[in-house]
mmCIF file of C-alpha atoms and ligand atoms in Angstrom:
data_model
loop_
_atom_site.group_PDB
_atom_site.id
_atom_site.type_symbol
_atom_site.label_atom_id
_atom_site.label_comp_id
_atom_site.label_asym_id
_atom_site.label_seq_id
_atom_site.Cartn_x
_atom_site.Cartn_y
_atom_site.Cartn_z
ATOM 1 C CA MET A 174 -99.095 -0.807 99.989
ATOM 2 C CA SER A 175 -97.111 0.433 97.051
ATOM 3 C CA THR A 176 -96.358 4.024 96.200
ATOM 4 C CA VAL A 177 -96.859 5.015 92.573
ATOM 5 C CA PHE A 178 -96.249 8.138 90.498
ATOM 6 C CA LEU A 179 -99.007 9.809 88.504
ATOM 7 C CA ASN A 180 -98.622 13.102 86.636
ATOM 8 C CA GLY A 181 -96.056 14.639 88.949
ATOM 9 C CA ASN A 182 -97.224 13.249 92.280
ATOM 10 C CA TYR A 183 -96.357 10.240 94.414
ATOM 11 C CA MET A 184 -99.299 8.535 96.093
ATOM 12 C CA PRO A 185 -100.530 5.170 97.417
ATOM 13 C CA ILE A 186 -101.669 3.030 94.491
ATOM 14 C CA GLU A 187 -105.269 3.108 95.764
ATOM 15 C CA GLU A 188 -105.341 6.875 95.251
ATOM 16 C CA ALA A 189 -104.103 6.838 91.644
ATOM 17 C CA LYS A 190 -107.072 7.663 89.397
ATOM 18 C CA ILE A 191 -107.172 8.063 85.623
ATOM 19 C CA SER A 192 -110.067 9.327 83.504
ATOM 20 C CA PRO A 193 -111.874 6.782 81.314
ATOM 21 C CA LEU A 194 -111.243 9.282 78.499
ATOM 22 C CA ASP A 195 -107.498 8.716 78.828
ATOM 23 C CA ARG A 196 -106.356 7.463 75.423
ATOM 24 C CA GLY A 197 -104.267 4.822 77.143
ATOM 25 C CA PHE A 198 -107.491 3.332 78.489
ATOM 26 C CA LEU A 199 -109.615 3.823 75.352
ATOM 27 C CA PHE A 200 -107.077 2.985 72.631
ATOM 28 C CA GLY A 201 -103.976 1.532 74.291
ATOM 29 C CA ASP A 202 -102.404 4.709 72.883
ATOM 30 C CA GLY A 203 -99.147 4.784 74.810
ATOM 31 C CA ILE A 204 -95.640 3.487 75.395
ATOM 32 C CA TYR A 205 -94.233 1.601 78.371
ATOM 33 C CA GLU A 206 -91.004 0.266 79.826
ATOM 34 C CA LEU A 207 -90.040 -2.214 82.490
ATOM 35 C CA ILE A 208 -86.638 -1.681 84.111
ATOM 36 C CA PRO A 209 -85.223 -4.234 86.550
ATOM 37 C CA SER A 210 -83.732 -2.692 89.684
ATOM 38 C CA TYR A 211 -81.937 -4.671 92.379
ATOM 39 C CA PHE A 212 -81.394 -2.933 95.704
ATOM 40 C CA GLY A 213 -81.254 0.489 94.079
ATOM 41 C CA LYS A 214 -79.164 -0.491 91.038
ATOM 42 C CA MET A 215 -80.881 -0.612 87.652
ATOM 43 C CA VAL A 216 -79.917 -2.880 84.742
ATOM 44 C CA GLY A 217 -79.688 -1.258 81.302
ATOM 45 C CA PHE A 218 -81.183 2.072 82.404
ATOM 46 C CA GLN A 219 -79.906 4.072 79.409
ATOM 47 C CA GLY A 220 -81.114 1.465 76.907
ATOM 48 C CA HIS A 221 -84.588 1.486 78.461
ATOM 49 C CA ILE A 222 -84.764 5.289 78.403
ATOM 50 C CA ASN A 223 -83.549 5.445 74.801
ATOM 51 C CA ARG A 224 -86.222 2.905 73.867
ATOM 52 C CA ILE A 225 -89.062 4.773 75.609
ATOM 53 C CA ASN A 226 -87.949 7.961 73.800
ATOM 54 C CA ASP A 227 -87.829 6.102 70.461
ATOM 55 C CA GLY A 228 -91.332 4.755 71.085
ATOM 56 C CA LEU A 229 -92.726 8.178 72.043
ATOM 57 C CA ASN A 230 -91.159 9.724 68.919
ATOM 58 C CA ALA A 231 -92.485 6.906 66.730
ATOM 59 C CA ILE A 232 -96.078 7.584 67.775
ATOM 60 C CA GLY A 233 -95.809 11.372 68.085
ATOM 61 C CA ILE A 234 -96.143 11.817 71.851
ATOM 62 C CA GLU A 235 -94.161 14.884 72.916
ATOM 63 C CA LEU A 236 -92.973 14.419 76.467
ATOM 64 C CA ASN A 237 -89.311 15.472 76.251
ATOM 65 C CA TRP A 238 -88.176 14.315 79.666
ATOM 66 C CA SER A 239 -84.425 14.393 80.236
ATOM 67 C CA ASP A 240 -82.562 11.237 81.217
ATOM 68 C CA ALA A 241 -82.026 12.864 84.624
ATOM 69 C CA GLN A 242 -85.789 13.261 85.102
ATOM 70 C CA TRP A 243 -86.365 9.572 84.381
ATOM 71 C CA GLN A 244 -83.472 8.628 86.659
ATOM 72 C CA GLU A 245 -84.910 10.715 89.488
ATOM 73 C CA LEU A 246 -88.338 9.104 89.040
ATOM 74 C CA CYS A 247 -86.908 5.571 89.036
ATOM 75 C CA ASP A 248 -84.660 6.202 92.037
ATOM 76 C CA THR A 249 -87.464 7.805 94.044
ATOM 77 C CA LEU A 250 -89.926 5.012 93.235
ATOM 78 C CA SER A 251 -87.356 2.415 94.197
ATOM 79 C CA LYS A 252 -86.682 4.132 97.548
ATOM 80 C CA LYS A 253 -90.374 4.634 98.297
ATOM 81 C CA ASN A 254 -91.002 0.936 97.633
ATOM 82 C CA GLY A 255 -88.282 -0.519 99.813
ATOM 83 C CA ALA A 256 -85.374 -0.499 97.311
ATOM 84 C CA GLY A 257 -85.367 -4.305 97.012
ATOM 85 C CA PRO A 258 -85.626 -6.334 93.803
ATOM 86 C CA LEU A 259 -88.132 -4.313 91.774
ATOM 87 C CA GLY A 260 -89.539 -4.062 88.293
ATOM 88 C CA ILE A 261 -89.916 -0.345 87.615
ATOM 89 C CA TYR A 262 -92.806 0.136 85.221
ATOM 90 C CA LEU A 263 -93.012 3.403 83.259
ATOM 91 C CA HIS A 264 -96.105 4.227 81.235
ATOM 92 C CA VAL A 265 -96.819 7.269 79.081
ATOM 93 C CA SER A 266 -100.147 7.613 77.331
ATOM 94 C CA ARG A 267 -101.075 10.347 74.871
ATOM 95 C CA GLY A 268 -103.262 11.853 77.585
ATOM 96 C CA THR A 269 -106.898 12.468 78.452
ATOM 97 C CA ASP A 270 -109.208 13.742 75.709
ATOM 98 C CA THR A 271 -112.659 15.311 76.064
ATOM 99 C CA LYS A 272 -114.294 12.767 73.747
ATOM 100 C CA ARG A 273 -113.577 9.451 72.044
ATOM 101 C CA PHE A 274 -112.108 10.319 68.659
ATOM 102 C CA HIS A 275 -109.360 8.375 66.921
ATOM 103 C CA ALA A 276 -107.206 11.281 65.646
ATOM 104 C CA PHE A 277 -104.593 12.775 67.983
ATOM 105 C CA PRO A 278 -106.104 15.659 69.956
ATOM 106 C CA LYS A 279 -104.231 18.986 69.837
ATOM 107 C CA ASN A 280 -102.560 20.440 72.960
ATOM 108 C CA ILE A 281 -103.015 17.349 75.064
ATOM 109 C CA THR A 282 -100.780 16.627 78.054
ATOM 110 C CA PRO A 283 -99.395 13.093 78.193
ATOM 111 C CA THR A 284 -100.316 10.990 81.221
ATOM 112 C CA VAL A 285 -97.194 9.732 83.003
ATOM 113 C CA PHE A 286 -97.694 6.816 85.362
ATOM 114 C CA ALA A 287 -95.031 4.709 87.078
ATOM 115 C CA MET A 288 -95.055 1.943 89.655
ATOM 116 C CA ALA A 289 -92.616 -0.547 91.146
ATOM 117 C CA PHE A 290 -93.380 -4.158 91.988
ATOM 118 C CA GLU A 291 -91.357 -6.950 93.467
ATOM 119 C CA ILE A 292 -89.551 -9.291 91.076
ATOM 120 C CA PRO A 293 -87.517 -12.383 91.939
ATOM 121 C CA VAL A 294 -83.787 -11.932 92.521
ATOM 122 C CA PRO A 295 -82.106 -13.877 89.692
ATOM 123 C CA LYS A 296 -80.237 -16.928 90.958
ATOM 124 C CA THR A 297 -76.560 -17.405 90.161
ATOM 125 C CA PRO A 298 -76.652 -19.600 87.038
ATOM 126 C CA ASP A 299 -75.942 -23.185 88.045
ATOM 127 C CA LEU A 300 -76.852 -26.470 86.348
ATOM 128 C CA ALA A 301 -77.562 -28.098 89.711
ATOM 129 C CA THR A 302 -80.158 -25.542 90.791
ATOM 130 C CA VAL A 303 -81.585 -24.207 87.514
ATOM 131 C CA GLY A 304 -84.264 -26.886 87.380
ATOM 132 C CA LYS A 305 -85.838 -28.213 84.223
ATOM 133 C CA GLY A 306 -86.019 -25.121 82.047
ATOM 134 C CA TYR A 307 -89.141 -23.702 80.477
ATOM 135 C CA ALA A 308 -91.622 -25.501 78.241
ATOM 136 C CA LEU A 309 -92.787 -23.371 75.293
ATOM 137 C CA ILE A 310 -95.429 -23.765 72.661
ATOM 138 C CA SER A 311 -95.083 -22.275 69.188
ATOM 139 C CA SER A 312 -97.619 -20.299 67.225
ATOM 140 C CA GLU A 313 -97.841 -18.077 64.154
ATOM 141 C CA ASP A 314 -97.147 -14.472 65.146
ATOM 142 C CA LEU A 315 -100.492 -12.716 64.699
ATOM 143 C CA ARG A 316 -99.511 -9.306 66.118
ATOM 144 C CA TRP A 317 -99.118 -6.060 64.188
ATOM 145 C CA LYS A 318 -96.247 -4.991 61.905
ATOM 146 C CA ARG A 319 -94.651 -2.481 64.280
ATOM 147 C CA CYS A 320 -93.465 -4.776 67.041
ATOM 148 C CA GLN A 321 -90.331 -2.639 67.558
ATOM 149 C CA ILE A 322 -92.588 -0.117 69.345
ATOM 150 C CA LYS A 323 -93.105 -1.010 73.007
ATOM 151 C CA SER A 324 -96.758 -0.077 72.828
ATOM 152 C CA THR A 325 -99.231 -0.431 75.671
ATOM 153 C CA SER A 326 -101.603 -1.956 73.062
ATOM 154 C CA LEU A 327 -100.627 -5.457 74.119
ATOM 155 C CA LEU A 328 -103.701 -7.477 73.143
ATOM 156 C CA GLY A 329 -101.783 -9.444 70.494
ATOM 157 C CA ASN A 330 -99.078 -10.307 73.027
ATOM 158 C CA VAL A 331 -101.630 -11.072 75.734
ATOM 159 C CA LEU A 332 -103.533 -13.496 73.483
ATOM 160 C CA HIS A 333 -100.290 -15.268 72.526
ATOM 161 C CA PHE A 334 -99.150 -15.451 76.157
ATOM 162 C CA GLN A 335 -102.544 -16.823 77.161
ATOM 163 C CA GLU A 336 -102.177 -19.637 74.610
ATOM 164 C CA ALA A 337 -99.075 -20.798 76.486
ATOM 165 C CA TYR A 338 -100.613 -20.254 79.907
ATOM 166 C CA ALA A 339 -103.748 -22.231 79.032
ATOM 167 C CA ALA A 340 -101.541 -25.070 77.735
ATOM 168 C CA GLY A 341 -99.550 -25.165 81.004
ATOM 169 C CA SER A 342 -96.458 -23.712 79.254
ATOM 170 C CA GLN A 343 -94.433 -20.646 80.159
ATOM 171 C CA GLU A 344 -94.225 -18.783 76.836
ATOM 172 C CA THR A 345 -95.287 -18.845 73.199
ATOM 173 C CA LEU A 346 -92.504 -18.815 70.619
ATOM 174 C CA LEU A 347 -93.666 -16.937 67.533
ATOM 175 C CA TYR A 348 -92.867 -17.353 63.844
ATOM 176 C CA ASN A 349 -93.973 -15.278 60.855
ATOM 177 C CA SER A 350 -95.881 -16.403 57.753
ATOM 178 C CA ASN A 351 -92.545 -17.385 56.130
ATOM 179 C CA ASN A 352 -91.879 -19.776 59.032
ATOM 180 C CA GLU A 353 -89.124 -17.527 60.385
ATOM 181 C CA LEU A 354 -88.611 -17.000 64.107
ATOM 182 C CA THR A 355 -89.629 -13.576 65.438
ATOM 183 C CA GLU A 356 -89.655 -13.565 69.268
ATOM 184 C CA ALA A 357 -91.935 -14.754 72.075
ATOM 185 C CA SER A 358 -95.026 -13.037 73.470
ATOM 186 C CA SER A 359 -93.033 -11.198 76.163
ATOM 187 C CA SER A 360 -89.405 -12.200 75.526
ATOM 188 C CA ASN A 361 -86.723 -12.429 72.851
ATOM 189 C CA ILE A 362 -85.337 -15.756 71.643
ATOM 190 C CA PHE A 363 -81.852 -17.169 71.118
ATOM 191 C CA ILE A 364 -80.969 -20.592 69.721
ATOM 192 C CA VAL A 365 -77.717 -22.549 69.835
ATOM 193 C CA LYS A 366 -76.545 -25.067 67.229
ATOM 194 C CA GLU A 367 -73.154 -26.761 67.427
ATOM 195 C CA GLY A 368 -71.885 -24.101 69.801
ATOM 196 C CA VAL A 369 -72.964 -21.116 67.659
ATOM 197 C CA ILE A 370 -75.595 -18.798 69.138
ATOM 198 C CA ALA A 371 -78.119 -17.054 66.883
ATOM 199 C CA THR A 372 -80.925 -14.563 67.435
ATOM 200 C CA PRO A 373 -83.276 -12.834 64.952
ATOM 201 C CA ILE A 374 -82.191 -9.442 63.620
ATOM 202 C CA GLU A 375 -83.712 -6.262 65.026
ATOM 203 C CA ASP A 376 -86.490 -5.258 62.650
ATOM 204 C CA ASN A 377 -90.182 -4.413 62.820
ATOM 205 C CA GLN A 378 -91.042 -7.993 63.781
ATOM 206 C CA ILE A 379 -89.451 -7.919 67.232
ATOM 207 C CA LEU A 380 -89.051 -5.696 70.238
ATOM 208 C CA PRO A 381 -85.403 -4.589 70.473
ATOM 209 C CA GLY A 382 -85.057 -6.165 73.903
ATOM 210 C CA ILE A 383 -82.617 -4.547 76.298
ATOM 211 C CA THR A 384 -81.675 -7.941 77.757
ATOM 212 C CA ARG A 385 -81.114 -9.241 74.203
ATOM 213 C CA ARG A 386 -78.784 -6.305 73.481
ATOM 214 C CA LEU A 387 -76.898 -6.757 76.780
ATOM 215 C CA VAL A 388 -76.431 -10.476 76.053
ATOM 216 C CA ILE A 389 -75.053 -9.663 72.574
ATOM 217 C CA ASP A 390 -72.720 -6.942 73.901
ATOM 218 C CA ILE A 391 -71.513 -8.924 76.916
ATOM 219 C CA LEU A 392 -70.770 -12.017 74.802
ATOM 220 C CA ALA A 393 -69.026 -9.925 72.129
ATOM 221 C CA LYS A 394 -66.808 -8.301 74.762
ATOM 222 C CA ASP A 395 -65.925 -11.661 76.289
ATOM 223 C CA GLY A 396 -65.199 -13.096 72.842
ATOM 224 C CA SER A 397 -65.268 -16.801 73.715
ATOM 225 C CA LEU A 398 -68.693 -17.608 72.203
ATOM 226 C CA SER A 399 -69.805 -16.863 68.643
ATOM 227 C CA LEU A 400 -73.141 -15.179 68.063
ATOM 228 C CA GLU A 401 -74.995 -14.289 64.880
ATOM 229 C CA GLU A 402 -77.896 -11.889 64.376
ATOM 230 C CA ARG A 403 -79.712 -13.281 61.343
ATOM 231 C CA VAL A 404 -82.924 -14.754 59.942
ATOM 232 C CA ILE A 405 -83.693 -18.057 61.700
ATOM 233 C CA THR A 406 -86.117 -20.578 60.253
ATOM 234 C CA LEU A 407 -88.590 -22.571 62.295
ATOM 235 C CA ASP A 408 -86.806 -25.735 61.095
ATOM 236 C CA GLU A 409 -83.616 -24.419 62.712
ATOM 237 C CA VAL A 410 -85.492 -23.719 65.928
ATOM 238 C CA ASN A 411 -86.840 -27.261 65.945
ATOM 239 C CA ALA A 412 -83.340 -28.682 65.341
ATOM 240 C CA ALA A 413 -81.585 -26.419 67.895
ATOM 241 C CA ASP A 414 -79.351 -27.857 70.632
ATOM 242 C CA GLU A 415 -80.463 -25.103 73.004
ATOM 243 C CA ILE A 416 -83.143 -22.408 73.070
ATOM 244 C CA TRP A 417 -83.179 -19.479 75.522
ATOM 245 C CA ILE A 418 -85.617 -16.672 76.148
ATOM 246 C CA THR A 419 -84.576 -13.281 77.494
ATOM 247 C CA SER A 420 -86.382 -10.429 79.183
ATOM 248 C CA SER A 421 -85.724 -7.814 81.840
ATOM 249 C CA SER A 422 -87.485 -9.696 84.613
ATOM 250 C CA LYS A 423 -86.369 -13.212 83.591
ATOM 251 C CA GLU A 424 -82.808 -12.482 82.333
ATOM 252 C CA ILE A 425 -81.781 -15.616 80.319
ATOM 253 C CA VAL A 426 -84.003 -18.664 80.790
ATOM 254 C CA PRO A 427 -83.213 -22.022 79.186
ATOM 255 C CA VAL A 428 -86.006 -23.784 77.293
ATOM 256 C CA THR A 429 -85.981 -27.570 77.335
ATOM 257 C CA GLN A 430 -89.299 -28.333 75.718
ATOM 258 C CA LEU A 431 -90.962 -26.910 72.595
ATOM 259 C CA ASP A 432 -94.469 -28.139 71.805
ATOM 260 C CA SER A 433 -94.361 -31.895 72.347
ATOM 261 C CA LYS A 434 -90.592 -32.304 71.731
ATOM 262 C CA VAL A 435 -87.560 -31.929 73.958
ATOM 263 C CA VAL A 436 -84.961 -29.337 72.932
ATOM 264 C CA GLY A 437 -81.557 -30.906 72.186
ATOM 265 C CA ASP A 438 -81.003 -33.715 74.663
ATOM 266 C CA GLY A 439 -83.686 -32.341 76.989
ATOM 267 C CA ASN A 440 -81.212 -30.896 79.501
ATOM 268 C CA VAL A 441 -80.246 -27.314 80.220
ATOM 269 C CA GLY A 442 -77.227 -26.593 77.998
ATOM 270 C CA LEU A 443 -73.636 -25.661 78.719
ATOM 271 C CA VAL A 444 -73.701 -22.689 76.345
ATOM 272 C CA TRP A 445 -76.593 -21.293 78.389
ATOM 273 C CA LEU A 446 -74.534 -21.743 81.548
ATOM 274 C CA LYS A 447 -71.620 -19.805 80.090
ATOM 275 C CA ALA A 448 -73.780 -16.996 78.660
ATOM 276 C CA ALA A 449 -75.958 -16.666 81.762
ATOM 277 C CA THR A 450 -72.879 -16.583 84.006
ATOM 278 C CA LEU A 451 -71.305 -13.828 81.901
ATOM 279 C CA TYR A 452 -74.603 -11.926 81.944
ATOM 280 C CA SER A 453 -74.958 -12.240 85.677
ATOM 281 C CA LYS A 454 -71.401 -10.951 86.256
ATOM 282 C CA ASN A 455 -71.562 -8.033 83.834
ATOM 283 C CA LYS A 456 -75.162 -6.800 83.712
ATOM 284 C CA PHE A 457 -74.612 -3.824 86.019
ATOM 285 C CA SER A 458 -71.902 -2.381 83.757
ATOM 286 C CA TYR A 459 -74.525 -1.294 81.195
HETATM 287 N N1 PDD B 16 -91.537 -7.736 78.128
HETATM 288 N N2 PDD B 16 -90.302 -9.007 73.394
HETATM 289 C C1 PDD B 16 -91.477 -8.623 73.907
HETATM 290 C C2 PDD B 16 -92.689 -8.719 73.060
HETATM 291 C C3 PDD B 16 -91.544 -8.129 75.223
HETATM 292 O O1 PDD B 16 -92.715 -7.731 75.728
HETATM 293 C C4 PDD B 16 -90.368 -8.080 76.013
HETATM 294 C C5 PDD B 16 -90.366 -7.567 77.419
HETATM 295 C C6 PDD B 16 -89.157 -8.505 75.429
HETATM 296 C C7 PDD B 16 -87.852 -8.430 76.170
HETATM 297 O O2 PDD B 16 -87.429 -7.075 76.278
HETATM 298 P P1 PDD B 16 -86.514 -6.591 77.485
HETATM 299 O O3 PDD B 16 -85.285 -7.450 77.487
HETATM 300 O O4 PDD B 16 -86.209 -5.185 77.131
HETATM 301 O O5 PDD B 16 -87.305 -6.744 78.735
HETATM 302 C C8 PDD B 16 -89.161 -8.943 74.120
HETATM 303 C C9 PDD B 16 -91.692 -6.986 79.338
HETATM 304 C C10 PDD B 16 -90.773 -7.398 80.418
HETATM 305 C C11 PDD B 16 -93.147 -6.942 79.734
HETATM 306 O O6 PDD B 16 -93.961 -6.696 78.862
HETATM 307 O O7 PDD B 16 -93.464 -7.113 80.901
#
């Protein structure tokens, strides 16, 4: 039975109760984070906390927790849930209103909920054991125009993820109406062509993924691979030698099939191996 945090108290998940008038429930009016934690050590903690603060500011939720408060919550949740490999989920909604009304209520206290659930321990990157890589489908990105906000209103993402799931694929790669790559329904995307790695720029069309940022920083520090942040066309995606997806729970996953075609030669690529190895060695330094 997992222990969760709700509005200042730790309790068994079965005891956590939220009003149906909570704006998170009624409107998806909130911000969330998912921080990977392995045996008590978090990956990218500061980046995740900066992003939750950015999201709260962007939608006008005043919570004003210090970094130390978040750290204490994450550490306590990890300990209370066995301190193994955990995804620490943080969720702040605007709070519980007295009626259903779209405008922000005055003097409302945000609802703070957090839980921890088991995630797989990432394997040491290895071509012999990595398996086949993911199969993705592609689809026009039909979400909203503020994808940089990690909003709990995830219906657009859910519908895109479901498209992949229903097709027996692992993710949906998304492109905008100009046929430019954005991201995937719950991950960021990188492509590789002739040894050069590229990923879409951080703008309103993508979530500024913490894993994406760590990959960019770790590769820049190492200096042996070249990486560009730029606009990427769907044609480039289709002609890529390698495609990877990144997220906190998945780290860097190679993609070997896109729609009905194989990616590159159909095998997991050597640039992935190098990048994933560097990531795996350096991720705890951030
Ligand atoms: N998803 N893009 C989207 C739309 C995402 O939902 C996520 C993360 C990412 C990757 O971000 P990060 O590297 O910070 O995890 C990109 C999380 C894990 C989720 O919704 O469960």
